[in-house]
Amino acid sequence: MRFDLTDLRLFLHVAEAGSITAGAERSALALASASARIRGMEAAAGTALLQRGRRGVAPTPAGEAVLHHARLVLQQMERMRGELGDYARGLKGHVRILGNTAAMTEFLPEPLAEWLAAHPRIDVDLEERPSHAIVEAVAAGLADLGIVADMADGGAADGSGGLERIPFRIDRLVLAVPRGHPLAARRRIAFAEVLGEDFVGLSPGSALQDHLARHAARAGRPLTLRVRLGGFDAVCRMVEQGVGLAVVPETAARRCRRSMAIRAVPLSDPWALRRLSICVRSLDALPAHARRLVEYLAKDSSGV
């Protein structure tokens, strides 16, 4: 049987997305072409590689075997491209990064922009996910690196003990309140104390919003969201207007209060202080360009 790199990349994208349509889009292929390639792979293998259902597709046991080898082959190709990057002008490297909300919005954009500007032949694919899902994806080889949150005591909040971890940044969560609000004078406050208040939150699918919802559930009280928005600046603008309170990273609150009438009240909960770490399966096994990116991102991590 003969599968080319396009076949393997397509099959990986389809398996990750659980959909041939979405896999075709990620692979920049027409749906008809992608479907024909999958059928060709199954014909060459002599067995079904995908189980098709109403809710999408999933790899069969044979498909899982193909998926495993596809990851190895594509990772090796990326490693080769990185090693030859200084010589092979026609090759471009690619790095897939998964990050939680704070990493993606507050800490990653600036250093990543600097690195990408200095490496014009490298592309980066970014996706936001909760820390526990990032760990699973990195461990399964679905991403080159992830940025996840630890507990304040240094333990892994995400169960990523089997991965290599490199310190990245400190993320402190605070309660954003309007200037003049009764809570604005508080020096610290527990999350459970304010669960009876109205909140402004982030859009569905936000890793931070899911994180807060879980802690509200553990406290036995619902998190009442009046409105959801796509970014911290918009959230803080709603807070300024008295729409509700919000839990945001301290960096976002500091930035927004320069132009908005809000105050940031530190949360006293241990989980509100999080150490962000870069996690990889093996730093030495990464393609050279991905390894250089990790080293660049970690260079300002003193004190984490």
mmCIF file of N, CA and C in Angstrom, residues 85-167:
data_model
loop_
_atom_site.group_PDB
_atom_site.id
_atom_site.type_symbol
_atom_site.label_atom_id
_atom_site.label_comp_id
_atom_site.label_asym_id
_atom_site.label_seq_id
_atom_site.Cartn_x
_atom_site.Cartn_y
_atom_site.Cartn_z
ATOM 1 N N GLY A 85 16.406 23.579 7.869
ATOM 2 C CA GLY A 85 15.827 24.896 7.602
ATOM 3 C C GLY A 85 16.826 25.938 7.154
ATOM 4 N N ASP A 86 18.062 25.853 7.640
ATOM 5 C CA ASP A 86 19.064 26.849 7.256
ATOM 6 C C ASP A 86 19.587 26.626 5.843
ATOM 7 N N TYR A 87 19.298 25.455 5.267
ATOM 8 C CA TYR A 87 19.841 25.136 3.954
ATOM 9 C C TYR A 87 18.764 25.009 2.885
ATOM 10 N N ALA A 88 17.638 24.415 3.246
ATOM 11 C CA ALA A 88 16.592 24.141 2.246
ATOM 12 C C ALA A 88 15.631 25.315 2.196
ATOM 13 N N ARG A 89 15.881 26.293 1.371
ATOM 14 C CA ARG A 89 15.091 27.519 1.304
ATOM 15 C C ARG A 89 13.635 27.255 0.948
ATOM 16 N N GLY A 90 13.368 26.162 0.250
ATOM 17 C CA GLY A 90 11.993 25.901 -0.182
ATOM 18 C C GLY A 90 11.126 25.273 0.887
ATOM 19 N N LEU A 91 11.701 24.849 1.999
ATOM 20 C CA LEU A 91 10.928 24.181 3.043
ATOM 21 C C LEU A 91 10.528 25.171 4.128
ATOM 22 N N LYS A 92 9.328 25.025 4.651
ATOM 23 C CA LYS A 92 8.849 25.847 5.760
ATOM 24 C C LYS A 92 8.523 24.950 6.939
ATOM 25 N N GLY A 93 8.853 25.409 8.127
ATOM 26 C CA GLY A 93 8.508 24.664 9.324
ATOM 27 C C GLY A 93 7.108 25.018 9.792
ATOM 28 N N HIS A 94 6.546 24.154 10.600
ATOM 29 C CA HIS A 94 5.205 24.362 11.134
ATOM 30 C C HIS A 94 5.187 23.896 12.580
ATOM 31 N N VAL A 95 4.595 24.705 13.459
ATOM 32 C CA VAL A 95 4.489 24.363 14.879
ATOM 33 C C VAL A 95 3.033 24.484 15.291
ATOM 34 N N ARG A 96 2.520 23.461 15.958
ATOM 35 C CA ARG A 96 1.147 23.520 16.467
ATOM 36 C C ARG A 96 1.196 23.727 17.973
ATOM 37 N N ILE A 97 0.529 24.810 18.432
ATOM 38 C CA ILE A 97 0.524 25.186 19.848
ATOM 39 C C ILE A 97 -0.907 25.196 20.366
ATOM 40 N N LEU A 98 -1.109 24.595 21.532
ATOM 41 C CA LEU A 98 -2.375 24.675 22.241
ATOM 42 C C LEU A 98 -2.142 25.463 23.529
ATOM 43 N N GLY A 99 -3.077 26.333 23.884
ATOM 44 C CA GLY A 99 -2.900 27.118 25.092
ATOM 45 C C GLY A 99 -4.211 27.398 25.789
ATOM 46 N N ASN A 100 -4.132 27.670 27.097
ATOM 47 C CA ASN A 100 -5.337 28.066 27.816
ATOM 48 C C ASN A 100 -5.633 29.539 27.529
ATOM 49 N N THR A 101 -6.721 30.059 28.070
ATOM 50 C CA THR A 101 -7.166 31.408 27.723
ATOM 51 C C THR A 101 -6.121 32.459 28.053
ATOM 52 N N ALA A 102 -5.571 32.424 29.254
ATOM 53 C CA ALA A 102 -4.606 33.444 29.663
ATOM 54 C C ALA A 102 -3.375 33.425 28.768
ATOM 55 N N ALA A 103 -2.885 32.232 28.461
ATOM 56 C CA ALA A 103 -1.710 32.142 27.594
ATOM 57 C C ALA A 103 -1.994 32.735 26.220
ATOM 58 N N MET A 104 -3.145 32.365 25.657
ATOM 59 C CA MET A 104 -3.459 32.770 24.291
ATOM 60 C C MET A 104 -3.714 34.263 24.167
ATOM 61 N N THR A 105 -4.282 34.885 25.196
ATOM 62 C CA THR A 105 -4.676 36.288 25.083
ATOM 63 C C THR A 105 -3.716 37.257 25.746
ATOM 64 N N GLU A 106 -3.023 36.823 26.815
ATOM 65 C CA GLU A 106 -2.238 37.753 27.608
ATOM 66 C C GLU A 106 -0.732 37.566 27.490
ATOM 67 N N PHE A 107 -0.266 36.330 27.445
ATOM 68 C CA PHE A 107 1.164 36.096 27.578
ATOM 69 C C PHE A 107 1.858 35.638 26.296
ATOM 70 N N LEU A 108 1.140 35.007 25.403
ATOM 71 C CA LEU A 108 1.762 34.440 24.215
ATOM 72 C C LEU A 108 1.894 35.405 23.038
ATOM 73 N N PRO A 109 0.916 36.283 22.769
ATOM 74 C CA PRO A 109 0.973 37.073 21.528
ATOM 75 C C PRO A 109 2.257 37.871 21.325
ATOM 76 N N GLU A 110 2.739 38.567 22.350
ATOM 77 C CA GLU A 110 3.916 39.426 22.154
ATOM 78 C C GLU A 110 5.187 38.638 21.842
ATOM 79 N N PRO A 111 5.588 37.646 22.683
ATOM 80 C CA PRO A 111 6.819 36.918 22.343
ATOM 81 C C PRO A 111 6.680 36.096 21.068
ATOM 82 N N LEU A 112 5.479 35.563 20.803
ATOM 83 C CA LEU A 112 5.291 34.786 19.590
ATOM 84 C C LEU A 112 5.410 35.679 18.357
ATOM 85 N N ALA A 113 4.863 36.892 18.423
ATOM 86 C CA ALA A 113 4.977 37.826 17.296
ATOM 87 C C ALA A 113 6.440 38.163 17.030
ATOM 88 N N GLU A 114 7.211 38.382 18.094
ATOM 89 C CA GLU A 114 8.629 38.685 17.929
ATOM 90 C C GLU A 114 9.359 37.520 17.265
ATOM 91 N N TRP A 115 9.044 36.313 17.711
ATOM 92 C CA TRP A 115 9.739 35.138 17.171
ATOM 93 C C TRP A 115 9.359 34.894 15.716
ATOM 94 N N LEU A 116 8.069 35.023 15.397
ATOM 95 C CA LEU A 116 7.621 34.808 14.023
ATOM 96 C C LEU A 116 8.207 35.853 13.076
ATOM 97 N N ALA A 117 8.330 37.098 13.542
ATOM 98 C CA ALA A 117 8.928 38.139 12.703
ATOM 99 C C ALA A 117 10.377 37.812 12.374
ATOM 100 N N ALA A 118 11.066 37.143 13.310
ATOM 101 C CA ALA A 118 12.464 36.780 13.091
ATOM 102 C C ALA A 118 12.613 35.459 12.339
ATOM 103 N N HIS A 119 11.514 34.713 12.166
ATOM 104 C CA HIS A 119 11.556 33.410 11.474
ATOM 105 C C HIS A 119 10.455 33.368 10.421
ATOM 106 N N PRO A 120 10.622 34.085 9.329
ATOM 107 C CA PRO A 120 9.540 34.219 8.330
ATOM 108 C C PRO A 120 9.171 32.926 7.618
ATOM 109 N N ARG A 121 9.999 31.890 7.733
ATOM 110 C CA ARG A 121 9.676 30.643 7.036
ATOM 111 C C ARG A 121 9.010 29.615 7.944
ATOM 112 N N ILE A 122 8.598 30.048 9.144
ATOM 113 C CA ILE A 122 7.926 29.150 10.083
ATOM 114 C C ILE A 122 6.481 29.602 10.256
ATOM 115 N N ASP A 123 5.552 28.669 10.175
ATOM 116 C CA ASP A 123 4.131 28.942 10.415
ATOM 117 C C ASP A 123 3.724 28.330 11.751
ATOM 118 N N VAL A 124 2.755 28.944 12.410
ATOM 119 C CA VAL A 124 2.262 28.460 13.706
ATOM 120 C C VAL A 124 0.751 28.313 13.645
ATOM 121 N N ASP A 125 0.266 27.200 14.146
ATOM 122 C CA ASP A 125 -1.168 26.932 14.265
ATOM 123 C C ASP A 125 -1.520 27.002 15.747
ATOM 124 N N LEU A 126 -2.414 27.952 16.122
ATOM 125 C CA LEU A 126 -2.786 28.166 17.518
ATOM 126 C C LEU A 126 -4.217 27.717 17.771
ATOM 127 N N GLU A 127 -4.441 27.116 18.930
ATOM 128 C CA GLU A 127 -5.810 26.737 19.304
ATOM 129 C C GLU A 127 -5.954 26.817 20.820
ATOM 130 N N GLU A 128 -7.060 27.389 21.269
ATOM 131 C CA GLU A 128 -7.330 27.485 22.706
ATOM 132 C C GLU A 128 -8.063 26.241 23.191
ATOM 133 N N ARG A 129 -7.580 25.675 24.304
ATOM 134 C CA ARG A 129 -8.233 24.525 24.933
ATOM 135 C C ARG A 129 -8.009 24.600 26.443
ATOM 136 N N PRO A 130 -8.826 23.900 27.234
ATOM 137 C CA PRO A 130 -8.553 23.804 28.675
ATOM 138 C C PRO A 130 -7.262 23.028 28.915
ATOM 139 N N SER A 131 -6.636 23.271 30.060
ATOM 140 C CA SER A 131 -5.337 22.660 30.342
ATOM 141 C C SER A 131 -5.363 21.138 30.261
ATOM 142 N N HIS A 132 -6.411 20.516 30.830
ATOM 143 C CA HIS A 132 -6.445 19.042 30.822
ATOM 144 C C HIS A 132 -6.532 18.499 29.398
ATOM 145 N N ALA A 133 -7.262 19.199 28.509
ATOM 146 C CA ALA A 133 -7.369 18.758 27.117
ATOM 147 C C ALA A 133 -6.061 18.986 26.365
ATOM 148 N N ILE A 134 -5.337 20.045 26.732
ATOM 149 C CA ILE A 134 -4.033 20.309 26.119
ATOM 150 C C ILE A 134 -3.067 19.175 26.433
ATOM 151 N N VAL A 135 -3.055 18.764 27.695
ATOM 152 C CA VAL A 135 -2.153 17.688 28.112
ATOM 153 C C VAL A 135 -2.433 16.414 27.320
ATOM 154 N N GLU A 136 -3.706 16.062 27.186
ATOM 155 C CA GLU A 136 -4.070 14.861 26.442
ATOM 156 C C GLU A 136 -3.608 14.956 24.990
ATOM 157 N N ALA A 137 -3.779 16.132 24.377
ATOM 158 C CA ALA A 137 -3.414 16.301 22.978
ATOM 159 C C ALA A 137 -1.905 16.237 22.779
ATOM 160 N N VAL A 138 -1.153 16.885 23.661
ATOM 161 C CA VAL A 138 0.310 16.849 23.540
ATOM 162 C C VAL A 138 0.824 15.432 23.766
ATOM 163 N N ALA A 139 0.278 14.754 24.774
ATOM 164 C CA ALA A 139 0.695 13.377 25.061
ATOM 165 C C ALA A 139 0.400 12.447 23.888
ATOM 166 N N ALA A 140 -0.693 12.734 23.161
ATOM 167 C CA ALA A 140 -1.069 11.902 22.019
ATOM 168 C C ALA A 140 -0.357 12.307 20.733
ATOM 169 N N GLY A 141 0.475 13.341 20.803
ATOM 170 C CA GLY A 141 1.191 13.774 19.611
ATOM 171 C C GLY A 141 0.373 14.637 18.681
ATOM 172 N N LEU A 142 -0.732 15.217 19.175
ATOM 173 C CA LEU A 142 -1.592 16.041 18.335
ATOM 174 C C LEU A 142 -1.148 17.502 18.306
ATOM 175 N N ALA A 143 -0.156 17.855 19.121
ATOM 176 C CA ALA A 143 0.389 19.210 19.128
ATOM 177 C C ALA A 143 1.858 19.119 19.507
ATOM 178 N N ASP A 144 2.636 20.073 19.031
ATOM 179 C CA ASP A 144 4.062 20.088 19.377
ATOM 180 C C ASP A 144 4.276 20.531 20.816
ATOM 181 N N LEU A 145 3.502 21.513 21.249
ATOM 182 C CA LEU A 145 3.652 22.005 22.611
ATOM 183 C C LEU A 145 2.336 22.595 23.092
ATOM 184 N N GLY A 146 2.193 22.648 24.401
ATOM 185 C CA GLY A 146 1.015 23.239 25.006
ATOM 186 C C GLY A 146 1.417 24.144 26.149
ATOM 187 N N ILE A 147 0.559 25.101 26.478
ATOM 188 C CA ILE A 147 0.795 25.971 27.628
ATOM 189 C C ILE A 147 -0.361 25.761 28.594
ATOM 190 N N VAL A 148 -0.036 25.254 29.772
ATOM 191 C CA VAL A 148 -1.049 24.814 30.732
ATOM 192 C C VAL A 148 -0.801 25.458 32.088
ATOM 193 N N ALA A 149 -1.807 25.374 32.952
ATOM 194 C CA ALA A 149 -1.740 25.987 34.281
ATOM 195 C C ALA A 149 -1.445 24.940 35.341
ATOM 196 N N ASP A 150 -0.587 25.322 36.294
ATOM 197 C CA ASP A 150 -0.321 24.525 37.492
ATOM 198 C C ASP A 150 -1.108 25.093 38.651
ATOM 199 N N MET A 151 -1.230 24.308 39.723
ATOM 200 C CA MET A 151 -1.790 24.822 40.966
ATOM 201 C C MET A 151 -0.756 25.715 41.647
ATOM 202 N N ALA A 152 -1.225 26.552 42.569
ATOM 203 C CA ALA A 152 -0.332 27.501 43.243
ATOM 204 C C ALA A 152 0.754 26.805 44.047
ATOM 205 N N ASP A 153 0.501 25.560 44.507
ATOM 206 C CA ASP A 153 1.497 24.876 45.335
ATOM 207 C C ASP A 153 2.543 24.154 44.499
ATOM 208 N N GLY A 154 2.481 24.325 43.151
ATOM 209 C CA GLY A 154 3.481 23.710 42.295
ATOM 210 C C GLY A 154 3.062 22.377 41.746
ATOM 211 N N GLY A 155 1.945 21.814 42.199
ATOM 212 C CA GLY A 155 1.478 20.554 41.664
ATOM 213 C C GLY A 155 0.825 20.760 40.312
ATOM 214 N N ALA A 156 0.704 19.705 39.542
ATOM 215 C CA ALA A 156 0.112 19.816 38.220
ATOM 216 C C ALA A 156 -1.399 19.820 38.332
ATOM 217 N N ALA A 157 -2.013 20.889 37.887
ATOM 218 C CA ALA A 157 -3.468 20.975 37.919
ATOM 219 C C ALA A 157 -4.095 20.141 36.837
ATOM 220 N N ASP A 158 -3.284 19.692 35.892
ATOM 221 C CA ASP A 158 -3.810 19.035 34.705
ATOM 222 C C ASP A 158 -3.375 17.588 34.579
ATOM 223 N N GLY A 159 -2.644 17.077 35.547
ATOM 224 C CA GLY A 159 -2.222 15.690 35.482
ATOM 225 C C GLY A 159 -1.161 15.426 34.441
ATOM 226 N N SER A 160 -0.294 16.413 34.168
ATOM 227 C CA SER A 160 0.673 16.273 33.082
ATOM 228 C C SER A 160 2.017 15.738 33.558
ATOM 229 N N GLY A 161 1.989 14.841 34.536
ATOM 230 C CA GLY A 161 3.228 14.334 35.093
ATOM 231 C C GLY A 161 4.107 13.623 34.095
ATOM 232 N N GLY A 162 3.559 13.061 33.019
ATOM 233 C CA GLY A 162 4.364 12.323 32.059
ATOM 234 C C GLY A 162 5.006 13.180 31.000
ATOM 235 N N LEU A 163 4.766 14.476 31.001
ATOM 236 C CA LEU A 163 5.320 15.372 29.989
ATOM 237 C C LEU A 163 6.446 16.212 30.586
ATOM 238 N N GLU A 164 7.340 16.651 29.723
ATOM 239 C CA GLU A 164 8.354 17.609 30.166
ATOM 240 C C GLU A 164 7.707 18.979 30.298
ATOM 241 N N ARG A 165 8.083 19.711 31.351
ATOM 242 C CA ARG A 165 7.471 21.011 31.618
ATOM 243 C C ARG A 165 8.554 22.070 31.749
ATOM 244 N N ILE A 166 8.322 23.212 31.118
ATOM 245 C CA ILE A 166 9.252 24.335 31.160
ATOM 246 C C ILE A 166 8.487 25.546 31.678
ATOM 247 N N PRO A 167 8.959 26.218 32.739
ATOM 248 C CA PRO A 167 8.233 27.382 33.270
ATOM 249 C C PRO A 167 8.022 28.448 32.195
#
